[in-house]
């Protein structure tokens, strides 16, 4: 019964009426000679035990299944790291302009909130800036030419 469901799914996919599943790969290779059967008879006391046995077979045998039961999101992410990075890079490349536009709109929407927040935290910001200057007092950046100049020479630098 299940075999026939997979075969029907493949036929529907060929007609453009369904999405491609991993079992379709088998039928693409040799439609009339696809066979499968029972790998192991398992007596389990829970569904979790069954999933663990299925996972063992998927990971260790030549298997068309790509969905691994009991796999965490962290495990999936680690196993698909390169694929994720490639997709993210393509997405960023395709959506560069849209992302920039949304970022600009968000900035405009939050402009007033940012000003208010700066006013509320003015003392903390000034203290942070003062601490930063004191920490870097040996060298300062000249505003007129962006060069790093010893603090003692800042007044004479031209």
Short mmCIF file of N, CA and C in Angstrom, two decimals, residues 9-144:
data_model
loop_
_atom_site.label_atom_id
_atom_site.label_comp_id
_atom_site.label_asym_id
_atom_site.label_seq_id
_atom_site.Cartn_x
_atom_site.Cartn_y
_atom_site.Cartn_z
N UNK A 9 2.61 9.25 -5.98
CA UNK A 9 3.19 10.57 -5.71
C UNK A 9 4.17 10.95 -6.81
N UNK A 10 5.00 10.01 -7.23
CA UNK A 10 5.95 10.25 -8.31
C UNK A 10 5.22 10.58 -9.61
N UNK A 11 4.19 9.81 -9.92
CA UNK A 11 3.41 10.06 -11.15
C UNK A 11 2.78 11.45 -11.12
N UNK A 12 2.26 11.85 -9.97
CA UNK A 12 1.65 13.18 -9.83
C UNK A 12 2.71 14.27 -10.00
N UNK A 13 3.91 14.03 -9.45
CA UNK A 13 4.99 15.00 -9.57
C UNK A 13 5.38 15.17 -11.04
N UNK A 14 5.43 14.06 -11.77
CA UNK A 14 5.78 14.12 -13.20
C UNK A 14 4.77 14.96 -13.98
N UNK A 15 3.52 14.97 -13.52
CA UNK A 15 2.47 15.76 -14.18
C UNK A 15 2.42 17.19 -13.66
N UNK A 16 3.28 17.52 -12.67
CA UNK A 16 3.33 18.87 -12.12
C UNK A 16 2.26 19.15 -11.08
N UNK A 17 1.67 18.08 -10.53
CA UNK A 17 0.59 18.26 -9.58
C UNK A 17 1.03 18.09 -8.12
N UNK A 18 2.28 17.73 -7.89
CA UNK A 18 2.79 17.53 -6.53
C UNK A 18 4.23 17.98 -6.45
N UNK A 19 4.73 18.13 -5.22
CA UNK A 19 6.13 18.48 -5.04
C UNK A 19 7.02 17.23 -5.11
N UNK A 20 8.28 17.44 -5.36
CA UNK A 20 9.25 16.35 -5.47
C UNK A 20 9.60 15.84 -4.07
N UNK A 21 9.56 14.53 -3.90
CA UNK A 21 9.95 13.93 -2.63
C UNK A 21 11.19 13.07 -2.85
N UNK A 22 11.83 12.66 -1.77
CA UNK A 22 13.05 11.86 -1.93
C UNK A 22 12.75 10.49 -2.54
N UNK A 23 11.56 9.97 -2.34
CA UNK A 23 11.23 8.67 -2.95
C UNK A 23 11.14 8.79 -4.48
N UNK A 24 10.88 10.02 -4.96
CA UNK A 24 10.84 10.24 -6.42
C UNK A 24 12.18 9.93 -7.06
N UNK A 25 13.27 10.15 -6.32
CA UNK A 25 14.61 9.88 -6.85
C UNK A 25 14.75 8.43 -7.28
N UNK A 26 14.16 7.53 -6.48
CA UNK A 26 14.24 6.10 -6.80
C UNK A 26 13.53 5.80 -8.12
N UNK A 27 12.33 6.34 -8.28
CA UNK A 27 11.55 6.08 -9.48
C UNK A 27 12.15 6.75 -10.71
N UNK A 28 12.84 7.87 -10.53
CA UNK A 28 13.51 8.54 -11.65
C UNK A 28 14.60 7.65 -12.23
N UNK A 29 15.28 6.91 -11.36
CA UNK A 29 16.41 6.08 -11.80
C UNK A 29 15.94 4.83 -12.56
N UNK A 30 14.95 4.14 -12.02
CA UNK A 30 14.52 2.89 -12.66
C UNK A 30 13.09 2.58 -12.21
N UNK A 31 12.14 3.20 -12.87
CA UNK A 31 10.73 3.19 -12.46
C UNK A 31 10.19 1.78 -12.22
N UNK A 32 10.44 0.86 -13.15
CA UNK A 32 9.82 -0.47 -13.07
C UNK A 32 10.52 -1.43 -12.11
N UNK A 33 11.73 -1.11 -11.72
CA UNK A 33 12.48 -2.06 -10.89
C UNK A 33 12.75 -1.59 -9.46
N UNK A 34 12.00 -0.60 -9.01
CA UNK A 34 12.17 -0.14 -7.63
C UNK A 34 11.54 -1.18 -6.70
N UNK A 35 12.33 -1.57 -5.70
CA UNK A 35 11.84 -2.54 -4.72
C UNK A 35 12.27 -2.08 -3.33
N UNK A 36 11.43 -2.36 -2.36
CA UNK A 36 11.83 -2.16 -0.98
C UNK A 36 11.08 -3.12 -0.11
N UNK A 37 11.64 -3.32 1.05
CA UNK A 37 11.03 -4.27 1.96
C UNK A 37 11.45 -4.00 3.39
N UNK A 38 11.11 -4.92 4.25
CA UNK A 38 11.39 -4.80 5.66
C UNK A 38 12.88 -4.98 5.91
N UNK A 39 13.50 -4.02 6.59
CA UNK A 39 14.93 -4.10 6.90
C UNK A 39 15.14 -4.84 8.22
N UNK A 40 14.30 -4.52 9.18
CA UNK A 40 14.45 -5.10 10.51
C UNK A 40 13.09 -5.11 11.20
N UNK A 41 12.79 -6.22 11.81
CA UNK A 41 11.57 -6.30 12.60
C UNK A 41 11.92 -5.87 14.02
N UNK A 42 11.19 -4.86 14.51
CA UNK A 42 11.54 -4.27 15.80
C UNK A 42 10.37 -4.39 16.76
N UNK A 43 10.67 -4.83 17.97
CA UNK A 43 9.68 -4.80 19.04
C UNK A 43 10.07 -3.64 19.93
N UNK A 44 9.26 -2.62 19.89
CA UNK A 44 9.56 -1.41 20.66
C UNK A 44 8.43 -1.10 21.61
N UNK A 45 8.79 -0.51 22.73
CA UNK A 45 7.76 -0.17 23.71
C UNK A 45 7.26 1.26 23.54
N UNK A 46 7.90 2.01 22.64
CA UNK A 46 7.46 3.39 22.41
C UNK A 46 7.79 3.82 20.97
N UNK A 47 7.13 4.88 20.57
CA UNK A 47 7.38 5.44 19.26
C UNK A 47 8.81 6.00 19.18
N UNK A 48 9.27 6.52 20.30
CA UNK A 48 10.64 7.06 20.36
C UNK A 48 11.67 5.99 20.03
N UNK A 49 11.48 4.80 20.56
CA UNK A 49 12.39 3.68 20.25
C UNK A 49 12.37 3.36 18.76
N UNK A 50 11.17 3.34 18.19
CA UNK A 50 11.06 3.08 16.74
C UNK A 50 11.79 4.15 15.93
N UNK A 51 11.61 5.40 16.33
CA UNK A 51 12.27 6.51 15.63
C UNK A 51 13.79 6.39 15.74
N UNK A 52 14.29 5.97 16.89
CA UNK A 52 15.73 5.81 17.05
C UNK A 52 16.29 4.71 16.15
N UNK A 53 15.55 3.60 16.00
CA UNK A 53 15.98 2.52 15.11
C UNK A 53 15.94 3.01 13.66
N UNK A 54 14.87 3.71 13.29
CA UNK A 54 14.76 4.26 11.93
C UNK A 54 15.93 5.23 11.66
N UNK A 55 16.22 6.07 12.63
CA UNK A 55 17.32 7.03 12.48
C UNK A 55 18.64 6.31 12.22
N UNK A 56 18.88 5.24 13.00
CA UNK A 56 20.12 4.47 12.84
C UNK A 56 20.25 3.95 11.40
N UNK A 57 19.16 3.44 10.84
CA UNK A 57 19.20 2.92 9.48
C UNK A 57 19.39 4.03 8.45
N UNK A 58 18.72 5.14 8.64
CA UNK A 58 18.84 6.25 7.69
C UNK A 58 20.28 6.76 7.67
N UNK A 59 20.90 6.88 8.84
CA UNK A 59 22.25 7.43 8.93
C UNK A 59 23.33 6.43 8.50
N UNK A 60 23.07 5.13 8.66
CA UNK A 60 24.12 4.14 8.40
C UNK A 60 23.96 3.35 7.10
N UNK A 61 22.78 3.36 6.51
CA UNK A 61 22.53 2.58 5.30
C UNK A 61 22.36 3.52 4.11
N UNK A 62 22.45 2.97 2.92
CA UNK A 62 22.19 3.74 1.71
C UNK A 62 20.67 3.90 1.63
N UNK A 63 20.20 5.06 1.95
CA UNK A 63 18.77 5.28 2.14
C UNK A 63 18.31 6.53 1.42
N UNK A 64 17.10 6.52 0.87
CA UNK A 64 16.58 7.70 0.18
C UNK A 64 15.94 8.70 1.13
N UNK A 65 15.65 8.27 2.36
CA UNK A 65 15.04 9.18 3.34
C UNK A 65 16.00 10.31 3.68
N UNK A 66 15.47 11.53 3.69
CA UNK A 66 16.27 12.69 4.10
C UNK A 66 15.80 13.23 5.45
N UNK A 67 14.57 12.93 5.82
CA UNK A 67 14.04 13.37 7.10
C UNK A 67 14.46 12.36 8.15
N UNK A 68 15.29 12.83 9.08
CA UNK A 68 15.82 11.95 10.11
C UNK A 68 15.05 12.17 11.41
N UNK A 69 14.34 11.15 11.88
CA UNK A 69 13.57 11.31 13.12
C UNK A 69 14.49 11.52 14.32
N UNK A 70 14.00 12.27 15.29
CA UNK A 70 14.70 12.54 16.55
C UNK A 70 15.93 13.44 16.36
N UNK A 71 16.08 14.04 15.18
CA UNK A 71 17.22 14.95 14.97
C UNK A 71 16.82 16.33 15.45
N UNK A 72 17.71 16.97 16.20
CA UNK A 72 17.44 18.30 16.72
C UNK A 72 17.72 19.35 15.64
N UNK A 73 17.21 20.54 15.86
CA UNK A 73 17.47 21.65 14.93
C UNK A 73 18.96 21.94 14.85
N UNK A 74 19.63 21.84 15.99
CA UNK A 74 21.08 22.08 16.03
C UNK A 74 21.83 21.06 15.17
N UNK A 75 21.44 19.80 15.25
CA UNK A 75 22.07 18.75 14.42
C UNK A 75 21.81 19.00 12.94
N UNK A 76 20.56 19.36 12.62
CA UNK A 76 20.22 19.63 11.23
C UNK A 76 21.02 20.80 10.70
N UNK A 77 21.12 21.87 11.49
CA UNK A 77 21.86 23.06 11.08
C UNK A 77 23.32 22.72 10.83
N UNK A 78 23.92 21.94 11.70
CA UNK A 78 25.33 21.56 11.54
C UNK A 78 25.52 20.72 10.28
N UNK A 79 24.60 19.80 10.02
CA UNK A 79 24.71 18.94 8.84
C UNK A 79 24.48 19.70 7.53
N UNK A 80 23.75 20.79 7.59
CA UNK A 80 23.41 21.56 6.38
C UNK A 80 24.07 22.94 6.35
N UNK A 81 25.17 23.09 7.06
CA UNK A 81 25.83 24.38 7.21
C UNK A 81 26.17 25.03 5.86
N UNK A 82 26.79 24.28 4.98
CA UNK A 82 27.20 24.82 3.67
C UNK A 82 25.98 25.23 2.84
N UNK A 83 24.96 24.41 2.85
CA UNK A 83 23.73 24.69 2.11
C UNK A 83 23.08 25.97 2.64
N UNK A 84 23.04 26.13 3.95
CA UNK A 84 22.44 27.31 4.58
C UNK A 84 23.23 28.56 4.20
N UNK A 85 24.56 28.48 4.29
CA UNK A 85 25.41 29.62 3.95
C UNK A 85 25.22 30.02 2.48
N UNK A 86 25.15 29.04 1.60
CA UNK A 86 24.96 29.31 0.17
C UNK A 86 23.61 30.00 -0.06
N UNK A 87 22.55 29.47 0.55
CA UNK A 87 21.22 30.05 0.39
C UNK A 87 21.15 31.46 0.96
N UNK A 88 21.78 31.67 2.12
CA UNK A 88 21.80 33.01 2.73
C UNK A 88 22.52 34.00 1.82
N UNK A 89 23.64 33.58 1.26
CA UNK A 89 24.42 34.45 0.38
C UNK A 89 23.60 34.82 -0.86
N UNK A 90 22.94 33.83 -1.45
CA UNK A 90 22.10 34.08 -2.63
C UNK A 90 20.96 35.04 -2.27
N UNK A 91 20.34 34.80 -1.13
CA UNK A 91 19.22 35.64 -0.69
C UNK A 91 19.66 37.08 -0.50
N UNK A 92 20.80 37.27 0.19
CA UNK A 92 21.31 38.63 0.39
C UNK A 92 21.61 39.30 -0.93
N UNK A 93 22.19 38.55 -1.85
CA UNK A 93 22.55 39.11 -3.15
C UNK A 93 21.29 39.51 -3.94
N UNK A 94 20.29 38.66 -3.94
CA UNK A 94 19.05 38.94 -4.67
C UNK A 94 18.25 40.07 -4.06
N UNK A 95 18.34 40.22 -2.75
CA UNK A 95 17.48 41.17 -2.04
C UNK A 95 18.22 42.38 -1.48
N UNK A 96 19.37 42.69 -2.05
CA UNK A 96 20.19 43.79 -1.55
C UNK A 96 19.42 45.11 -1.52
N UNK A 97 18.78 45.45 -2.62
CA UNK A 97 18.06 46.73 -2.72
C UNK A 97 16.86 46.77 -1.79
N UNK A 98 16.11 45.68 -1.74
CA UNK A 98 14.93 45.61 -0.88
C UNK A 98 15.34 45.76 0.58
N UNK A 99 16.41 45.07 0.96
CA UNK A 99 16.90 45.13 2.34
C UNK A 99 17.35 46.53 2.69
N UNK A 100 18.07 47.17 1.78
CA UNK A 100 18.53 48.55 2.03
C UNK A 100 17.34 49.49 2.18
N UNK A 101 16.33 49.32 1.35
CA UNK A 101 15.13 50.16 1.42
C UNK A 101 14.41 49.97 2.76
N UNK A 102 14.24 48.72 3.18
CA UNK A 102 13.58 48.44 4.46
C UNK A 102 14.38 49.00 5.63
N UNK A 103 15.71 48.88 5.55
CA UNK A 103 16.56 49.40 6.61
C UNK A 103 16.42 50.92 6.72
N UNK A 104 16.37 51.58 5.56
CA UNK A 104 16.22 53.03 5.53
C UNK A 104 14.87 53.44 6.12
N UNK A 105 13.80 52.73 5.72
CA UNK A 105 12.47 53.03 6.24
C UNK A 105 12.41 52.83 7.76
N UNK A 106 13.01 51.76 8.23
CA UNK A 106 13.02 51.47 9.66
C UNK A 106 13.78 52.58 10.41
N UNK A 107 14.89 53.02 9.82
CA UNK A 107 15.66 54.11 10.43
C UNK A 107 14.81 55.37 10.54
N UNK A 108 14.08 55.68 9.47
CA UNK A 108 13.23 56.87 9.47
C UNK A 108 12.13 56.76 10.52
N UNK A 109 11.55 55.57 10.63
CA UNK A 109 10.47 55.36 11.60
C UNK A 109 10.97 55.48 13.04
N UNK A 110 12.20 55.08 13.28
CA UNK A 110 12.73 55.05 14.64
C UNK A 110 13.58 56.26 14.99
N UNK A 111 13.66 57.23 14.09
CA UNK A 111 14.50 58.40 14.31
C UNK A 111 14.16 59.12 15.61
N UNK A 112 12.88 59.38 15.81
CA UNK A 112 12.44 60.09 17.02
C UNK A 112 12.70 59.26 18.28
N UNK A 113 12.42 57.96 18.20
CA UNK A 113 12.66 57.09 19.35
C UNK A 113 14.14 57.10 19.72
N UNK A 114 15.00 57.08 18.71
CA UNK A 114 16.44 57.08 18.94
C UNK A 114 16.86 58.38 19.62
N UNK A 115 16.33 59.51 19.14
CA UNK A 115 16.65 60.80 19.75
C UNK A 115 16.23 60.82 21.21
N UNK A 116 15.01 60.34 21.49
CA UNK A 116 14.51 60.30 22.87
C UNK A 116 15.40 59.43 23.74
N UNK A 117 15.77 58.27 23.22
CA UNK A 117 16.61 57.35 23.97
C UNK A 117 17.97 57.98 24.28
N UNK A 118 18.53 58.69 23.30
CA UNK A 118 19.81 59.37 23.51
C UNK A 118 19.68 60.43 24.60
N UNK A 119 18.57 61.16 24.58
CA UNK A 119 18.36 62.19 25.61
C UNK A 119 18.24 61.56 27.00
N UNK A 120 17.53 60.44 27.07
CA UNK A 120 17.33 59.76 28.35
C UNK A 120 18.65 59.20 28.89
N UNK A 121 19.53 58.76 27.98
CA UNK A 121 20.78 58.12 28.39
C UNK A 121 21.99 59.02 28.16
N UNK A 122 21.76 60.31 28.08
CA UNK A 122 22.82 61.26 27.75
C UNK A 122 24.02 61.13 28.70
N UNK A 123 23.76 61.04 29.99
CA UNK A 123 24.85 60.94 30.97
C UNK A 123 25.68 59.68 30.75
N UNK A 124 25.01 58.56 30.52
CA UNK A 124 25.72 57.31 30.28
C UNK A 124 26.56 57.39 29.00
N UNK A 125 25.99 57.97 27.96
CA UNK A 125 26.69 58.10 26.69
C UNK A 125 27.92 58.97 26.85
N UNK A 126 27.76 60.11 27.52
CA UNK A 126 28.90 61.01 27.73
C UNK A 126 29.99 60.34 28.56
N UNK A 127 29.58 59.58 29.59
CA UNK A 127 30.56 58.86 30.42
C UNK A 127 31.31 57.83 29.57
N UNK A 128 30.58 57.11 28.73
CA UNK A 128 31.20 56.11 27.85
C UNK A 128 32.21 56.78 26.91
N UNK A 129 31.81 57.92 26.33
CA UNK A 129 32.71 58.64 25.42
C UNK A 129 33.95 59.14 26.16
N UNK A 130 33.76 59.65 27.38
CA UNK A 130 34.88 60.14 28.18
C UNK A 130 35.83 58.99 28.52
N UNK A 131 35.26 57.87 28.93
CA UNK A 131 36.08 56.68 29.24
C UNK A 131 36.87 56.24 28.01
N UNK A 132 36.22 56.27 26.86
CA UNK A 132 36.87 55.87 25.61
C UNK A 132 38.04 56.82 25.30
N UNK A 133 37.81 58.12 25.46
CA UNK A 133 38.88 59.10 25.21
C UNK A 133 40.05 58.88 26.16
N UNK A 134 39.74 58.67 27.43
CA UNK A 134 40.80 58.45 28.42
C UNK A 134 41.59 57.17 28.12
N UNK A 135 40.87 56.16 27.70
CA UNK A 135 41.52 54.89 27.37
C UNK A 135 42.45 55.05 26.17
N UNK A 136 42.07 55.90 25.24
CA UNK A 136 42.84 56.10 24.01
C UNK A 136 43.53 57.46 23.98
N UNK A 137 43.89 57.96 25.15
CA UNK A 137 44.41 59.33 25.19
C UNK A 137 45.80 59.46 24.59
N UNK A 138 46.52 58.37 24.45
CA UNK A 138 47.86 58.46 23.86
C UNK A 138 47.79 58.83 22.39
N UNK A 139 46.78 58.35 21.71
CA UNK A 139 46.64 58.63 20.29
C UNK A 139 45.23 59.12 20.01
N UNK A 140 45.11 60.15 19.23
CA UNK A 140 43.81 60.70 18.86
C UNK A 140 43.78 60.81 17.33
N UNK A 141 42.60 60.78 16.77
CA UNK A 141 42.44 60.95 15.34
C UNK A 141 42.17 62.42 15.05
N UNK A 142 42.94 62.94 14.13
CA UNK A 142 42.76 64.34 13.73
C UNK A 142 41.53 64.44 12.85
N UNK A 143 40.63 65.35 13.18
CA UNK A 143 39.39 65.50 12.42
C UNK A 143 39.61 66.06 11.02
N UNK A 144 40.67 66.85 10.84
CA UNK A 144 40.86 67.48 9.53
C UNK A 144 41.42 66.51 8.49
#
